[in-house]
Amino acid sequence: MRKSTATGQIANEQGIALLAVMVILIMLTALGIAAITMTSMENTSAGYTRTNEAGVQAAEACVHTGAQVIQQVLNLGSIPATLALPAGPVVNTAALQPEILLLNLNNPDFAIGAGATPNLQMNVPTVNPVYLVTGDIDKDFRKQTGSGEFGKATIETFFTINCFAQNIATGSVTNVRGEYYCYTGEGDQGCKRQPT
């Protein structure tokens, strides 16, 4: 006796619903895992970006501090005691003052690495991460323009301020460099950052 074809087809398709549900479940699980992975990667990337931006801001603060130190030395003729360690950022006033005021060009000191002799040192206690910031001020070029009296003699000096922000937790280092043009002359003085 033969079974009818309609009954035979029904008998052969009894497990298809379970198979379809399992395929859909596997697809939804894969999509969920992919979404979680992408979110995790985006959060990690955002964390790296935030840490990098904090390092750049810490090093940039050091560059601006270096410009203020230069300006103070040019205005007063010496480094004020308030700028010297432990209260201030200047590590060695005896070495930095002549570098700014005299013709000491391209002093071989450096701010980071083995045997470093930074001119500036700052602890930047951001919430997280914490940075140790060191900086080096170098005089690159100095010239006198004009002849005084009617020619308004001006001394133009070019400085490079190179700062490094080291993340204490990870050891990663961010570097920011600023070029400054400073001028002093008959009642007029100042420093301006040069575009790089």
mmCIF file of C-alpha atoms in Angstrom:
data_model
loop_
_atom_site.group_PDB
_atom_site.id
_atom_site.type_symbol
_atom_site.label_atom_id
_atom_site.label_comp_id
_atom_site.label_asym_id
_atom_site.label_seq_id
_atom_site.Cartn_x
_atom_site.Cartn_y
_atom_site.Cartn_z
ATOM 1 C CA MET A 1 0.000 0.000 0.000
ATOM 2 C CA ARG A 2 1.323 3.376 -0.970
ATOM 3 C CA LYS A 3 1.153 6.508 1.110
ATOM 4 C CA SER A 4 -0.316 9.559 -0.437
ATOM 5 C CA THR A 5 2.220 12.123 -1.575
ATOM 6 C CA ALA A 6 0.683 14.859 0.607
ATOM 7 C CA THR A 7 1.106 12.752 3.770
ATOM 8 C CA GLY A 8 4.670 11.757 2.760
ATOM 9 C CA GLN A 9 5.688 15.380 2.309
ATOM 10 C CA ILE A 10 4.293 16.306 5.711
ATOM 11 C CA ALA A 11 6.152 13.440 7.333
ATOM 12 C CA ASN A 12 9.432 14.534 5.735
ATOM 13 C CA GLU A 13 9.042 18.214 6.800
ATOM 14 C CA GLN A 14 8.424 17.746 10.502
ATOM 15 C CA GLY A 15 11.953 19.035 11.610
ATOM 16 C CA ILE A 16 12.154 22.030 9.239
ATOM 17 C CA ALA A 17 10.687 24.481 11.760
ATOM 18 C CA LEU A 18 13.312 23.566 14.360
ATOM 19 C CA LEU A 19 16.078 23.923 11.767
ATOM 20 C CA ALA A 20 14.789 27.349 10.651
ATOM 21 C CA VAL A 21 14.624 28.596 14.263
ATOM 22 C CA MET A 22 18.177 27.325 14.925
ATOM 23 C CA VAL A 23 19.546 29.111 11.812
ATOM 24 C CA ILE A 24 17.836 32.371 12.825
ATOM 25 C CA LEU A 25 19.151 32.009 16.403
ATOM 26 C CA ILE A 26 22.716 31.473 15.144
ATOM 27 C CA MET A 27 22.448 34.530 12.862
ATOM 28 C CA LEU A 28 21.115 36.715 15.696
ATOM 29 C CA THR A 29 23.862 35.485 18.046
ATOM 30 C CA ALA A 30 26.537 36.306 15.446
ATOM 31 C CA LEU A 31 25.065 39.799 14.950
ATOM 32 C CA GLY A 32 24.997 40.357 18.735
ATOM 33 C CA ILE A 33 28.626 39.280 19.144
ATOM 34 C CA ALA A 34 29.666 41.536 16.231
ATOM 35 C CA ALA A 35 27.825 44.501 17.781
ATOM 36 C CA ILE A 36 29.447 43.933 21.178
ATOM 37 C CA THR A 37 32.893 43.609 19.573
ATOM 38 C CA MET A 38 32.436 46.822 17.561
ATOM 39 C CA THR A 39 31.270 48.721 20.658
ATOM 40 C CA SER A 40 34.255 47.460 22.636
ATOM 41 C CA MET A 41 36.654 48.475 19.859
ATOM 42 C CA GLU A 42 35.080 51.934 19.630
ATOM 43 C CA ASN A 43 35.368 52.412 23.408
ATOM 44 C CA THR A 44 39.031 51.362 23.311
ATOM 45 C CA SER A 45 39.697 53.723 20.408
ATOM 46 C CA ALA A 46 37.960 56.574 22.236
ATOM 47 C CA GLY A 47 40.093 55.843 25.320
ATOM 48 C CA TYR A 48 43.313 56.001 23.273
ATOM 49 C CA THR A 49 42.169 59.253 21.675
ATOM 50 C CA ARG A 50 41.290 60.769 25.056
ATOM 51 C CA THR A 51 44.666 59.732 26.515
ATOM 52 C CA ASN A 52 46.508 61.123 23.488
ATOM 53 C CA GLU A 53 44.638 64.427 23.733
ATOM 54 C CA ALA A 54 45.470 64.659 27.450
ATOM 55 C CA GLY A 55 49.159 64.111 26.642
ATOM 56 C CA VAL A 56 49.110 66.786 23.956
ATOM 57 C CA GLN A 57 47.415 69.230 26.337
ATOM 58 C CA ALA A 58 49.971 68.505 29.077
ATOM 59 C CA ALA A 59 52.909 69.034 26.681
ATOM 60 C CA GLU A 60 51.245 72.152 25.244
ATOM 61 C CA ALA A 61 50.925 73.564 28.788
ATOM 62 C CA CYS A 62 54.679 73.040 29.173
ATOM 63 C CA VAL A 63 55.377 74.940 25.925
ATOM 64 C CA HIS A 64 53.253 77.875 27.115
ATOM 65 C CA THR A 65 54.996 77.776 30.513
ATOM 66 C CA GLY A 66 58.363 77.855 28.730
ATOM 67 C CA ALA A 67 57.266 80.938 26.774
ATOM 68 C CA GLN A 68 56.242 82.619 30.033
ATOM 69 C CA VAL A 69 59.636 81.775 31.574
ATOM 70 C CA ILE A 70 61.413 83.316 28.567
ATOM 71 C CA GLN A 71 59.229 86.418 28.793
ATOM 72 C CA GLN A 72 59.884 86.781 32.548
ATOM 73 C CA VAL A 73 63.656 86.437 32.081
ATOM 74 C CA LEU A 74 63.695 88.966 29.232
ATOM 75 C CA ASN A 75 61.557 91.420 31.246
ATOM 76 C CA LEU A 76 63.396 91.105 34.577
ATOM 77 C CA GLY A 77 66.891 90.087 33.501
ATOM 78 C CA SER A 78 66.778 86.984 35.700
ATOM 79 C CA ILE A 79 64.590 84.019 36.581
ATOM 80 C CA PRO A 80 62.242 84.934 39.444
ATOM 81 C CA ALA A 81 62.586 82.725 42.524
ATOM 82 C CA THR A 82 58.894 81.774 42.226
ATOM 83 C CA LEU A 83 59.661 79.971 38.954
ATOM 84 C CA ALA A 84 62.425 77.782 40.416
ATOM 85 C CA LEU A 85 61.855 74.313 41.820
ATOM 86 C CA PRO A 86 60.273 73.095 44.067
ATOM 87 C CA ALA A 87 57.451 75.628 43.602
ATOM 88 C CA GLY A 88 58.025 76.448 39.943
ATOM 89 C CA PRO A 89 58.842 74.565 36.761
ATOM 90 C CA VAL A 90 62.465 75.703 36.245
ATOM 91 C CA VAL A 91 64.846 72.879 37.175
ATOM 92 C CA ASN A 92 68.217 74.666 37.013
ATOM 93 C CA THR A 93 68.142 78.469 37.019
ATOM 94 C CA ALA A 94 71.943 78.722 36.806
ATOM 95 C CA ALA A 95 71.939 76.898 33.453
ATOM 96 C CA LEU A 96 68.749 78.323 31.933
ATOM 97 C CA GLN A 97 69.221 82.032 32.667
ATOM 98 C CA PRO A 98 72.428 82.428 30.626
ATOM 99 C CA GLU A 99 70.900 80.330 27.860
ATOM 100 C CA ILE A 100 68.061 82.825 27.513
ATOM 101 C CA LEU A 101 69.977 86.072 28.105
ATOM 102 C CA LEU A 102 73.417 85.467 26.609
ATOM 103 C CA LEU A 103 74.600 84.219 23.265
ATOM 104 C CA ASN A 104 74.536 80.552 24.282
ATOM 105 C CA LEU A 105 73.069 79.004 21.140
ATOM 106 C CA ASN A 106 71.927 75.402 20.795
ATOM 107 C CA ASN A 107 72.805 74.257 24.281
ATOM 108 C CA PRO A 108 73.173 70.449 24.136
ATOM 109 C CA ASP A 109 70.771 69.798 27.033
ATOM 110 C CA PHE A 110 67.733 67.616 26.400
ATOM 111 C CA ALA A 111 64.491 66.938 28.208
ATOM 112 C CA ILE A 112 63.970 63.179 28.067
ATOM 113 C CA GLY A 113 65.918 59.951 28.100
ATOM 114 C CA ALA A 114 69.002 58.669 29.908
ATOM 115 C CA GLY A 115 71.050 61.514 31.365
ATOM 116 C CA ALA A 116 68.347 64.071 30.590
ATOM 117 C CA THR A 117 68.882 67.608 31.867
ATOM 118 C CA PRO A 118 65.523 69.310 31.319
ATOM 119 C CA ASN A 119 65.065 73.050 31.786
ATOM 120 C CA LEU A 120 61.434 72.636 32.850
ATOM 121 C CA GLN A 121 59.689 69.946 34.871
ATOM 122 C CA MET A 122 56.011 69.796 35.748
ATOM 123 C CA ASN A 123 53.747 67.166 37.248
ATOM 124 C CA VAL A 124 50.334 67.395 35.649
ATOM 125 C CA PRO A 125 47.936 65.699 38.069
ATOM 126 C CA THR A 126 45.033 65.049 35.759
ATOM 127 C CA VAL A 127 42.520 62.580 37.131
ATOM 128 C CA ASN A 128 43.644 59.761 34.911
ATOM 129 C CA PRO A 129 46.274 59.471 33.552
ATOM 130 C CA VAL A 130 48.989 61.361 35.455
ATOM 131 C CA TYR A 131 51.784 62.904 33.373
ATOM 132 C CA LEU A 132 55.377 63.857 34.118
ATOM 133 C CA VAL A 133 56.156 66.734 31.775
ATOM 134 C CA THR A 134 59.700 67.851 30.958
ATOM 135 C CA GLY A 135 60.804 70.602 28.629
ATOM 136 C CA ASP A 136 63.888 72.062 27.013
ATOM 137 C CA ILE A 137 64.367 75.688 25.985
ATOM 138 C CA ASP A 138 66.978 76.358 23.313
ATOM 139 C CA LYS A 139 68.013 79.670 21.802
ATOM 140 C CA ASP A 140 68.310 79.217 18.048
ATOM 141 C CA PHE A 141 69.133 82.626 16.652
ATOM 142 C CA ARG A 142 69.661 86.184 17.828
ATOM 143 C CA LYS A 143 70.124 89.405 15.882
ATOM 144 C CA GLN A 144 69.923 93.148 16.374
ATOM 145 C CA THR A 145 67.952 95.275 13.972
ATOM 146 C CA GLY A 146 68.087 99.072 13.762
ATOM 147 C CA SER A 147 70.751 101.252 15.294
ATOM 148 C CA GLY A 148 68.985 102.816 18.241
ATOM 149 C CA GLU A 149 67.648 106.357 18.691
ATOM 150 C CA PHE A 150 65.810 106.957 15.427
ATOM 151 C CA GLY A 151 66.365 103.451 14.044
ATOM 152 C CA LYS A 152 64.772 101.949 17.167
ATOM 153 C CA ALA A 153 67.243 99.194 17.978
ATOM 154 C CA THR A 154 65.491 95.882 18.552
ATOM 155 C CA ILE A 155 67.000 92.577 19.579
ATOM 156 C CA GLU A 156 65.226 89.652 17.970
ATOM 157 C CA THR A 157 65.725 86.200 19.462
ATOM 158 C CA PHE A 158 64.309 82.906 18.270
ATOM 159 C CA PHE A 159 63.698 80.106 20.756
ATOM 160 C CA THR A 160 62.614 76.490 20.440
ATOM 161 C CA ILE A 161 60.667 74.979 23.317
ATOM 162 C CA ASN A 162 60.465 71.205 23.151
ATOM 163 C CA CYS A 163 58.206 69.489 25.710
ATOM 164 C CA PHE A 164 57.484 65.833 26.449
ATOM 165 C CA ALA A 165 54.518 64.486 28.428
ATOM 166 C CA GLN A 166 55.133 60.967 29.727
ATOM 167 C CA ASN A 167 52.121 58.972 30.878
ATOM 168 C CA ILE A 168 53.182 57.548 34.250
ATOM 169 C CA ALA A 169 50.933 54.479 33.960
ATOM 170 C CA THR A 170 51.824 53.374 30.416
ATOM 171 C CA GLY A 171 55.166 55.071 29.766
ATOM 172 C CA SER A 172 53.910 56.488 26.449
ATOM 173 C CA VAL A 173 55.369 59.878 25.506
ATOM 174 C CA THR A 174 53.757 62.790 23.659
ATOM 175 C CA ASN A 175 55.958 65.531 22.193
ATOM 176 C CA VAL A 176 54.971 69.131 21.380
ATOM 177 C CA ARG A 177 57.431 71.660 19.966
ATOM 178 C CA GLY A 178 56.963 75.415 19.764
ATOM 179 C CA GLU A 179 59.027 78.026 17.943
ATOM 180 C CA TYR A 180 58.951 81.510 19.504
ATOM 181 C CA TYR A 181 60.105 84.859 18.200
ATOM 182 C CA CYS A 182 60.915 87.297 21.016
ATOM 183 C CA TYR A 183 61.829 90.936 20.606
ATOM 184 C CA THR A 184 63.043 93.608 22.990
ATOM 185 C CA GLY A 185 63.641 97.213 22.168
ATOM 186 C CA GLU A 186 63.002 100.759 23.303
ATOM 187 C CA GLY A 187 59.899 100.248 25.438
ATOM 188 C CA ASP A 188 58.490 97.430 23.348
ATOM 189 C CA GLN A 189 58.929 93.727 24.030
ATOM 190 C CA GLY A 190 57.124 90.437 23.705
ATOM 191 C CA CYS A 191 57.152 86.868 22.414
ATOM 192 C CA LYS A 192 55.029 85.375 19.675
ATOM 193 C CA ARG A 193 54.626 81.770 18.670
ATOM 194 C CA GLN A 194 55.616 81.054 15.112
ATOM 195 C CA PRO A 195 53.377 78.842 12.986
ATOM 196 C CA THR A 196 54.981 75.505 12.200
#
